[in-house]
């Protein structure tokens, strides 16, 4: 780990160490990856106007998220299949969130179960990410398990009904080692992994009607991930959701959507006084976090 001092260093090192299949899965965006690049580049175009002589002897990064204190305004976005990179997988990531005092969002298609992650990092604040299944009793079961495991909020991903057109995985299916599995899912994914097939049990026809249903079946706060327009933010808030993550899935779903940091201010202006607004996509350094917070985000998320 010597000499690795920023997220970009770690990314380069990971690309050097990982096998082709994992490398391609982790780094691929949709189509020409224009949004992947825009998410990052947009932060570089926003410049900081610093003020001086403001007494910076005490620096406190803590804030509140969902009414509870966090040491840093940082969360870890849900990402699937983390054991393709390291045997600790999602449990290791949760321990990192616990150490820095941020929020861990555990994905549905993880290589460790919600319960295992909860046990691995008992003191981390943990949210879980899920999808709506065609068979709603499966979704309800997922929520009950996460409730029992002590998760404190549920994050519904809106922008992944179908898996984005990632060219690398179209050319080469993801290799999934025999010793790994997807314990939150009911399917068996040994061997080659086709994310689109995995998503077949999800309800492609899901609409906003699912939101009141989710609010009825669970008392956990509901966060919607993947909001990209003021119009959808307004609908979400009307339906009483507790938080929004402005996200384009890191550019992995629909290419040529705008960078999330460019749409954040309009969404905050429209609904920021009625719900908490978080953001992910392209966050690679502390100044990116600063910019997102200055533009109204309550918390920013990145991936480990
Ligand atoms: C390898 C990988 C897997 C992901 N898996 C999921 C997932 O299972 N569920 C989900 O809601 N988002 C998933 N995402 C999207 C992230 O939660 C997040 O929105 C995105 O990565 C943020 O952009 P960034 O990669 O530029 O930080 C995944 C992203 C990556 C890179």
GROMACS .gro file of C-alpha atoms and ligand atoms in nm:
model
  335
    1UNK     CA    1   0.000   0.000   0.000
    2UNK     CA    2   0.307   0.220   0.015
    3UNK     CA    3   0.286   0.526  -0.206
    4UNK     CA    4  -0.092   0.503  -0.248
    5UNK     CA    5  -0.222   0.839  -0.129
    6UNK     CA    6  -0.544   0.909  -0.316
    7UNK     CA    7  -0.841   0.729  -0.470
    8UNK     CA    8  -0.685   0.745  -0.816
    9UNK     CA    9  -0.372   0.569  -0.687
   10UNK     CA   10  -0.583   0.289  -0.541
   11UNK     CA   11  -0.782   0.261  -0.862
   12UNK     CA   12  -0.464   0.227  -1.070
   13UNK     CA   13  -0.323  -0.030  -0.830
   14UNK     CA   14  -0.649  -0.229  -0.841
   15UNK     CA   15  -0.648  -0.226  -1.220
   16UNK     CA   16  -0.293  -0.360  -1.208
   17UNK     CA   17  -0.374  -0.639  -0.961
   18UNK     CA   18  -0.719  -0.759  -1.063
   19UNK     CA   19  -0.786  -1.023  -1.325
   20UNK     CA   20  -0.946  -0.915  -1.651
   21UNK     CA   21  -1.301  -1.018  -1.563
   22UNK     CA   22  -1.316  -0.832  -1.230
   23UNK     CA   23  -1.134  -0.532  -1.375
   24UNK     CA   24  -1.383  -0.500  -1.656
   25UNK     CA   25  -1.684  -0.552  -1.432
   26UNK     CA   26  -1.572  -0.286  -1.184
   27UNK     CA   27  -1.469  -0.023  -1.436
   28UNK     CA   28  -1.722  -0.051  -1.719
   29UNK     CA   29  -1.981   0.212  -1.792
   30UNK     CA   30  -2.266   0.207  -2.042
   31UNK     CA   31  -2.200   0.251  -2.414
   32UNK     CA   32  -1.921   0.505  -2.478
   33UNK     CA   33  -1.878   0.589  -2.110
   34UNK     CA   34  -1.941   0.958  -2.169
   35UNK     CA   35  -2.130   0.994  -1.839
   36UNK     CA   36  -1.859   0.802  -1.652
   37UNK     CA   37  -1.611   1.069  -1.759
   38UNK     CA   38  -1.853   1.360  -1.720
   39UNK     CA   39  -1.921   1.267  -1.357
   40UNK     CA   40  -1.551   1.310  -1.281
   41UNK     CA   41  -1.470   1.598  -1.517
   42UNK     CA   42  -1.755   1.815  -1.396
   43UNK     CA   43  -1.599   1.844  -1.052
   44UNK     CA   44  -1.279   1.977  -1.213
   45UNK     CA   45  -1.476   2.252  -1.386
   46UNK     CA   46  -1.624   2.381  -1.058
   47UNK     CA   47  -1.366   2.607  -0.900
   48UNK     CA   48  -1.339   2.703  -0.535
   49UNK     CA   49  -1.335   3.066  -0.415
   50UNK     CA   50  -1.165   3.035  -0.076
   51UNK     CA   51  -1.195   3.294   0.202
   52UNK     CA   52  -0.900   3.359   0.435
   53UNK     CA   53  -0.833   3.427   0.806
   54UNK     CA   54  -1.142   3.239   0.928
   55UNK     CA   55  -0.987   3.052   1.228
   56UNK     CA   56  -0.948   2.694   1.112
   57UNK     CA   57  -0.783   2.568   1.433
   58UNK     CA   58  -1.078   2.335   1.502
   59UNK     CA   59  -1.211   2.136   1.213
   60UNK     CA   60  -1.521   1.927   1.262
   61UNK     CA   61  -1.648   1.722   0.969
   62UNK     CA   62  -1.942   1.570   1.155
   63UNK     CA   63  -2.299   1.626   1.048
   64UNK     CA   64  -2.636   1.457   1.086
   65UNK     CA   65  -2.787   1.216   0.838
   66UNK     CA   66  -3.148   1.106   0.894
   67UNK     CA   67  -3.138   1.295   1.223
   68UNK     CA   68  -2.840   1.104   1.363
   69UNK     CA   69  -2.481   1.213   1.391
   70UNK     CA   70  -2.210   1.086   1.154
   71UNK     CA   71  -1.841   1.165   1.199
   72UNK     CA   72  -1.799   1.247   0.830
   73UNK     CA   73  -2.049   1.341   0.558
   74UNK     CA   74  -1.946   1.030   0.365
   75UNK     CA   75  -2.115   0.710   0.275
   76UNK     CA   76  -2.022   0.408   0.069
   77UNK     CA   77  -2.248   0.350  -0.229
   78UNK     CA   78  -2.384   0.001  -0.282
   79UNK     CA   79  -2.170  -0.205  -0.516
   80UNK     CA   80  -2.224  -0.567  -0.602
   81UNK     CA   81  -1.974  -0.856  -0.609
   82UNK     CA   82  -1.701  -0.714  -0.385
   83UNK     CA   83  -1.535  -1.051  -0.322
   84UNK     CA   84  -1.423  -1.053  -0.684
   85UNK     CA   85  -1.162  -0.806  -0.558
   86UNK     CA   86  -1.082  -0.929  -0.207
   87UNK     CA   87  -1.184  -1.217   0.017
   88UNK     CA   88  -1.313  -0.975   0.284
   89UNK     CA   89  -1.561  -0.834   0.032
   90UNK     CA   90  -1.845  -0.625   0.167
   91UNK     CA   91  -1.753  -0.704   0.530
   92UNK     CA   92  -1.416  -0.531   0.484
   93UNK     CA   93  -1.585  -0.229   0.328
   94UNK     CA   94  -1.833  -0.210   0.616
   95UNK     CA   95  -1.546  -0.216   0.865
   96UNK     CA   96  -1.388   0.076   0.676
   97UNK     CA   97  -1.716   0.268   0.705
   98UNK     CA   98  -1.722   0.186   1.075
   99UNK     CA   99  -1.365   0.316   1.117
  100UNK     CA  100  -1.426   0.647   0.942
  101UNK     CA  101  -1.769   0.691   1.099
  102UNK     CA  102  -1.963   0.711   0.771
  103UNK     CA  103  -2.258   0.516   0.635
  104UNK     CA  104  -2.229   0.179   0.462
  105UNK     CA  105  -2.490   0.093   0.201
  106UNK     CA  106  -2.489  -0.280   0.134
  107UNK     CA  107  -2.597  -0.385  -0.215
  108UNK     CA  108  -2.846  -0.661  -0.291
  109UNK     CA  109  -2.615  -0.856  -0.523
  110UNK     CA  110  -2.339  -0.887  -0.270
  111UNK     CA  111  -2.105  -1.177  -0.208
  112UNK     CA  112  -2.172  -1.152   0.170
  113UNK     CA  113  -2.523  -1.155   0.313
  114UNK     CA  114  -2.682  -0.855   0.482
  115UNK     CA  115  -2.654  -1.048   0.809
  116UNK     CA  116  -2.282  -1.121   0.768
  117UNK     CA  117  -2.207  -0.756   0.694
  118UNK     CA  118  -2.411  -0.645   0.995
  119UNK     CA  119  -2.213  -0.878   1.221
  120UNK     CA  120  -1.879  -0.773   1.072
  121UNK     CA  121  -1.931  -0.406   1.151
  122UNK     CA  122  -2.174  -0.390   1.442
  123UNK     CA  123  -2.108  -0.023   1.513
  124UNK     CA  124  -2.127   0.107   1.157
  125UNK     CA  125  -2.440   0.285   1.047
  126UNK     CA  126  -2.575   0.052   0.780
  127UNK     CA  127  -2.838   0.091   0.510
  128UNK     CA  128  -2.932  -0.181   0.261
  129UNK     CA  129  -3.003  -0.151  -0.110
  130UNK     CA  130  -3.267  -0.359  -0.284
  131UNK     CA  131  -3.486  -0.389  -0.592
  132UNK     CA  132  -3.857  -0.464  -0.635
  133UNK     CA  133  -3.913  -0.825  -0.741
  134UNK     CA  134  -4.192  -0.950  -0.965
  135UNK     CA  135  -4.295  -1.156  -0.665
  136UNK     CA  136  -4.339  -0.889  -0.402
  137UNK     CA  137  -4.328  -1.144  -0.121
  138UNK     CA  138  -3.957  -1.191  -0.206
  139UNK     CA  139  -3.896  -0.816  -0.169
  140UNK     CA  140  -4.086  -0.816   0.157
  141UNK     CA  141  -3.872  -1.107   0.279
  142UNK     CA  142  -3.554  -0.916   0.189
  143UNK     CA  143  -3.675  -0.614   0.387
  144UNK     CA  144  -3.769  -0.826   0.690
  145UNK     CA  145  -3.422  -0.988   0.693
  146UNK     CA  146  -3.250  -0.651   0.678
  147UNK     CA  147  -3.477  -0.513   0.952
  148UNK     CA  148  -3.389  -0.810   1.174
  149UNK     CA  149  -3.017  -0.759   1.103
  150UNK     CA  150  -3.038  -0.401   1.233
  151UNK     CA  151  -3.020  -0.199   0.912
  152UNK     CA  152  -3.154   0.149   0.969
  153UNK     CA  153  -3.274   0.257   0.625
  154UNK     CA  154  -3.373   0.098   0.294
  155UNK     CA  155  -3.239   0.220  -0.037
  156UNK     CA  156  -3.442   0.139  -0.347
  157UNK     CA  157  -3.239   0.163  -0.668
  158UNK     CA  158  -3.452   0.315  -0.942
  159UNK     CA  159  -3.220   0.309  -1.239
  160UNK     CA  160  -3.134  -0.056  -1.284
  161UNK     CA  161  -3.448  -0.233  -1.405
  162UNK     CA  162  -3.239  -0.357  -1.697
  163UNK     CA  163  -2.863  -0.373  -1.669
  164UNK     CA  164  -2.687  -0.107  -1.878
  165UNK     CA  165  -2.515  -0.188  -2.205
  166UNK     CA  166  -2.162  -0.246  -2.087
  167UNK     CA  167  -1.955  -0.352  -2.382
  168UNK     CA  168  -1.688  -0.539  -2.191
  169UNK     CA  169  -1.939  -0.777  -2.033
  170UNK     CA  170  -2.116  -0.819  -2.368
  171UNK     CA  171  -1.783  -0.936  -2.511
  172UNK     CA  172  -1.669  -1.140  -2.211
  173UNK     CA  173  -1.910  -1.273  -1.948
  174UNK     CA  174  -1.809  -1.207  -1.588
  175UNK     CA  175  -1.622  -1.505  -1.442
  176UNK     CA  176  -1.766  -1.592  -1.105
  177UNK     CA  177  -1.543  -1.821  -0.894
  178UNK     CA  178  -1.713  -2.142  -0.774
  179UNK     CA  179  -1.649  -2.065  -0.406
  180UNK     CA  180  -1.850  -1.739  -0.417
  181UNK     CA  181  -2.225  -1.697  -0.408
  182UNK     CA  182  -2.490  -1.428  -0.385
  183UNK     CA  183  -2.652  -1.495  -0.049
  184UNK     CA  184  -2.911  -1.216  -0.061
  185UNK     CA  185  -3.049  -1.354  -0.385
  186UNK     CA  186  -3.237  -1.679  -0.426
  187UNK     CA  187  -3.069  -1.766  -0.757
  188UNK     CA  188  -2.752  -1.968  -0.799
  189UNK     CA  189  -2.475  -1.786  -0.980
  190UNK     CA  190  -2.187  -2.028  -0.988
  191UNK     CA  191  -1.962  -2.018  -1.292
  192UNK     CA  192  -2.036  -1.744  -1.542
  193UNK     CA  193  -2.239  -1.452  -1.421
  194UNK     CA  194  -2.492  -1.273  -1.634
  195UNK     CA  195  -2.617  -0.968  -1.445
  196UNK     CA  196  -2.910  -0.926  -1.686
  197UNK     CA  197  -3.031  -1.279  -1.608
  198UNK     CA  198  -3.001  -1.209  -1.237
  199UNK     CA  199  -3.224  -0.905  -1.281
  200UNK     CA  200  -3.492  -1.122  -1.446
  201UNK     CA  201  -3.659  -1.182  -1.110
  202UNK     CA  202  -3.706  -0.804  -1.072
  203UNK     CA  203  -4.025  -0.631  -1.176
  204UNK     CA  204  -3.948  -0.451  -1.502
  205UNK     CA  205  -4.295  -0.298  -1.479
  206UNK     CA  206  -4.246  -0.132  -1.141
  207UNK     CA  207  -4.378   0.226  -1.114
  208UNK     CA  208  -4.421   0.491  -0.844
  209UNK     CA  209  -4.706   0.279  -0.711
  210UNK     CA  210  -4.441   0.072  -0.531
  211UNK     CA  211  -4.345   0.361  -0.304
  212UNK     CA  212  -4.663   0.376  -0.092
  213UNK     CA  213  -4.652  -0.005  -0.075
  214UNK     CA  214  -4.296   0.002   0.060
  215UNK     CA  215  -4.388   0.270   0.310
  216UNK     CA  216  -4.682   0.060   0.422
  217UNK     CA  217  -4.486  -0.261   0.478
  218UNK     CA  218  -4.187  -0.113   0.664
  219UNK     CA  219  -4.128   0.163   0.912
  220UNK     CA  220  -3.765   0.204   0.800
  221UNK     CA  221  -3.684   0.534   0.630
  222UNK     CA  222  -3.697   0.495   0.251
  223UNK     CA  223  -3.423   0.643   0.032
  224UNK     CA  224  -3.453   0.645  -0.348
  225UNK     CA  225  -3.128   0.605  -0.541
  226UNK     CA  226  -3.103   0.713  -0.902
  227UNK     CA  227  -3.306   1.034  -0.908
  228UNK     CA  228  -3.181   1.256  -1.192
  229UNK     CA  229  -3.453   1.513  -1.255
  230UNK     CA  230  -3.644   1.776  -1.058
  231UNK     CA  231  -3.967   1.618  -1.184
  232UNK     CA  232  -3.889   1.278  -1.029
  233UNK     CA  233  -3.759   1.441  -0.711
  234UNK     CA  234  -4.094   1.622  -0.676
  235UNK     CA  235  -4.292   1.299  -0.721
  236UNK     CA  236  -4.071   1.120  -0.469
  237UNK     CA  237  -4.116   1.391  -0.207
  238UNK     CA  238  -4.492   1.405  -0.263
  239UNK     CA  239  -4.496   1.032  -0.185
  240UNK     CA  240  -4.314   1.098   0.142
  241UNK     CA  241  -3.973   0.943   0.081
  242UNK     CA  242  -3.713   1.021   0.344
  243UNK     CA  243  -3.407   1.079   0.127
  244UNK     CA  244  -3.290   1.094  -0.234
  245UNK     CA  245  -2.958   0.993  -0.382
  246UNK     CA  246  -2.887   1.193  -0.696
  247UNK     CA  247  -2.710   0.923  -0.894
  248UNK     CA  248  -2.668   0.794  -1.247
  249UNK     CA  249  -2.519   0.466  -1.128
  250UNK     CA  250  -2.171   0.598  -1.201
  251UNK     CA  251  -2.260   0.615  -1.572
  252UNK     CA  252  -2.312   0.238  -1.586
  253UNK     CA  253  -2.678   0.250  -1.690
  254UNK     CA  254  -2.777   0.523  -1.940
  255UNK     CA  255  -2.492   0.688  -2.122
  256UNK     CA  256  -2.499   1.065  -2.196
  257UNK     CA  257  -2.701   1.158  -1.888
  258UNK     CA  258  -2.558   1.470  -1.715
  259UNK     CA  259  -2.299   1.458  -1.441
  260UNK     CA  260  -2.475   1.428  -1.106
  261UNK     CA  261  -2.301   1.736  -0.962
  262UNK     CA  262  -2.452   1.943  -1.245
  263UNK     CA  263  -2.809   1.844  -1.159
  264UNK     CA  264  -2.769   1.850  -0.780
  265UNK     CA  265  -2.836   2.226  -0.731
  266UNK     CA  266  -3.172   2.224  -0.913
  267UNK     CA  267  -3.289   1.920  -0.716
  268UNK     CA  268  -3.178   2.071  -0.386
  269UNK     CA  269  -3.356   2.397  -0.474
  270UNK     CA  270  -3.679   2.211  -0.553
  271UNK     CA  271  -3.697   1.960  -0.266
  272UNK     CA  272  -3.399   2.014  -0.032
  273UNK     CA  273  -3.617   2.176   0.234
  274UNK     CA  274  -3.850   1.875   0.236
  275UNK     CA  275  -3.609   1.580   0.223
  276UNK     CA  276  -3.239   1.502   0.256
  277UNK     CA  277  -3.049   1.495  -0.072
  278UNK     CA  278  -2.734   1.286  -0.113
  279UNK     CA  279  -2.515   1.240  -0.419
  280UNK     CA  280  -2.276   0.992  -0.578
  281UNK     CA  281  -2.083   0.970  -0.906
  282UNK     CA  282  -1.734   1.093  -0.982
  283UNK     CA  283  -1.632   1.177  -0.626
  284UNK     CA  284  -1.260   1.113  -0.604
  285UNK     CA  285  -1.112   1.369  -0.361
  286UNK     CA  286  -1.191   1.586  -0.063
  287UNK     CA  287  -1.254   1.897  -0.270
  288UNK     CA  288  -1.527   1.704  -0.459
  289UNK     CA  289  -1.695   1.632  -0.127
  290UNK     CA  290  -1.664   1.998  -0.032
  291UNK     CA  291  -1.822   2.109  -0.362
  292UNK     CA  292  -2.113   1.867  -0.334
  293UNK     CA  293  -2.186   1.980   0.020
  294UNK     CA  294  -2.150   2.347  -0.075
  295UNK     CA  295  -2.405   2.284  -0.352
  296UNK     CA  296  -2.654   2.137  -0.105
  297UNK     CA  297  -2.583   1.766  -0.060
  298UNK     CA  298  -2.622   1.637   0.295
  299UNK     CA  299  -2.384   1.349   0.232
  300UNK     CA  300  -2.174   1.224  -0.056
  301UNK     CA  301  -2.106   0.864  -0.144
  302UNK     CA  302  -1.831   0.698  -0.325
  303UNK     CA  303  -1.727   0.343  -0.385
  304UNK     CA  304  -1.432   0.182  -0.214
  305LIG     C1  305  -1.876  -0.237  -0.969
  305LIG     C2  306  -2.000  -0.160  -0.937
  305LIG     C3  307  -2.112  -0.226  -0.891
  305LIG     C4  308  -2.227  -0.155  -0.858
  305LIG     N1  309  -2.335  -0.223  -0.807
  305LIG     C5  310  -2.446  -0.154  -0.771
  305LIG     C6  311  -2.557  -0.221  -0.713
  305LIG     O1  312  -2.556  -0.342  -0.696
  305LIG     N2  313  -2.664  -0.147  -0.678
  305LIG     C7  314  -2.668  -0.011  -0.695
  305LIG     O2  315  -2.767   0.053  -0.661
  305LIG     N3  316  -2.564   0.055  -0.749
  305LIG     C8  317  -2.454  -0.013  -0.787
  305LIG     N4  318  -2.347   0.056  -0.841
  305LIG     C9  319  -2.352   0.202  -0.855
  305LIG    C10  320  -2.294   0.272  -0.732
  305LIG     O3  321  -2.378   0.252  -0.620
  305LIG    C11  322  -2.281   0.422  -0.752
  305LIG     O4  323  -2.404   0.477  -0.790
  305LIG    C12  324  -2.174   0.465  -0.853
  305LIG     O5  325  -2.068   0.373  -0.856
  305LIG    C13  326  -2.122   0.603  -0.821
  305LIG     O6  327  -2.034   0.650  -0.917
  305LIG     P1  328  -1.873   0.640  -0.906
  305LIG     O7  329  -1.841   0.498  -0.942
  305LIG     O8  330  -1.824   0.740  -1.005
  305LIG     O9  331  -1.835   0.676  -0.764
  305LIG    C14  332  -2.231  -0.015  -0.875
  305LIG    C15  333  -2.116   0.052  -0.922
  305LIG    C16  334  -2.002  -0.019  -0.952
  305LIG    C17  335  -1.881   0.056  -1.003
   0.00000   0.00000   0.00000
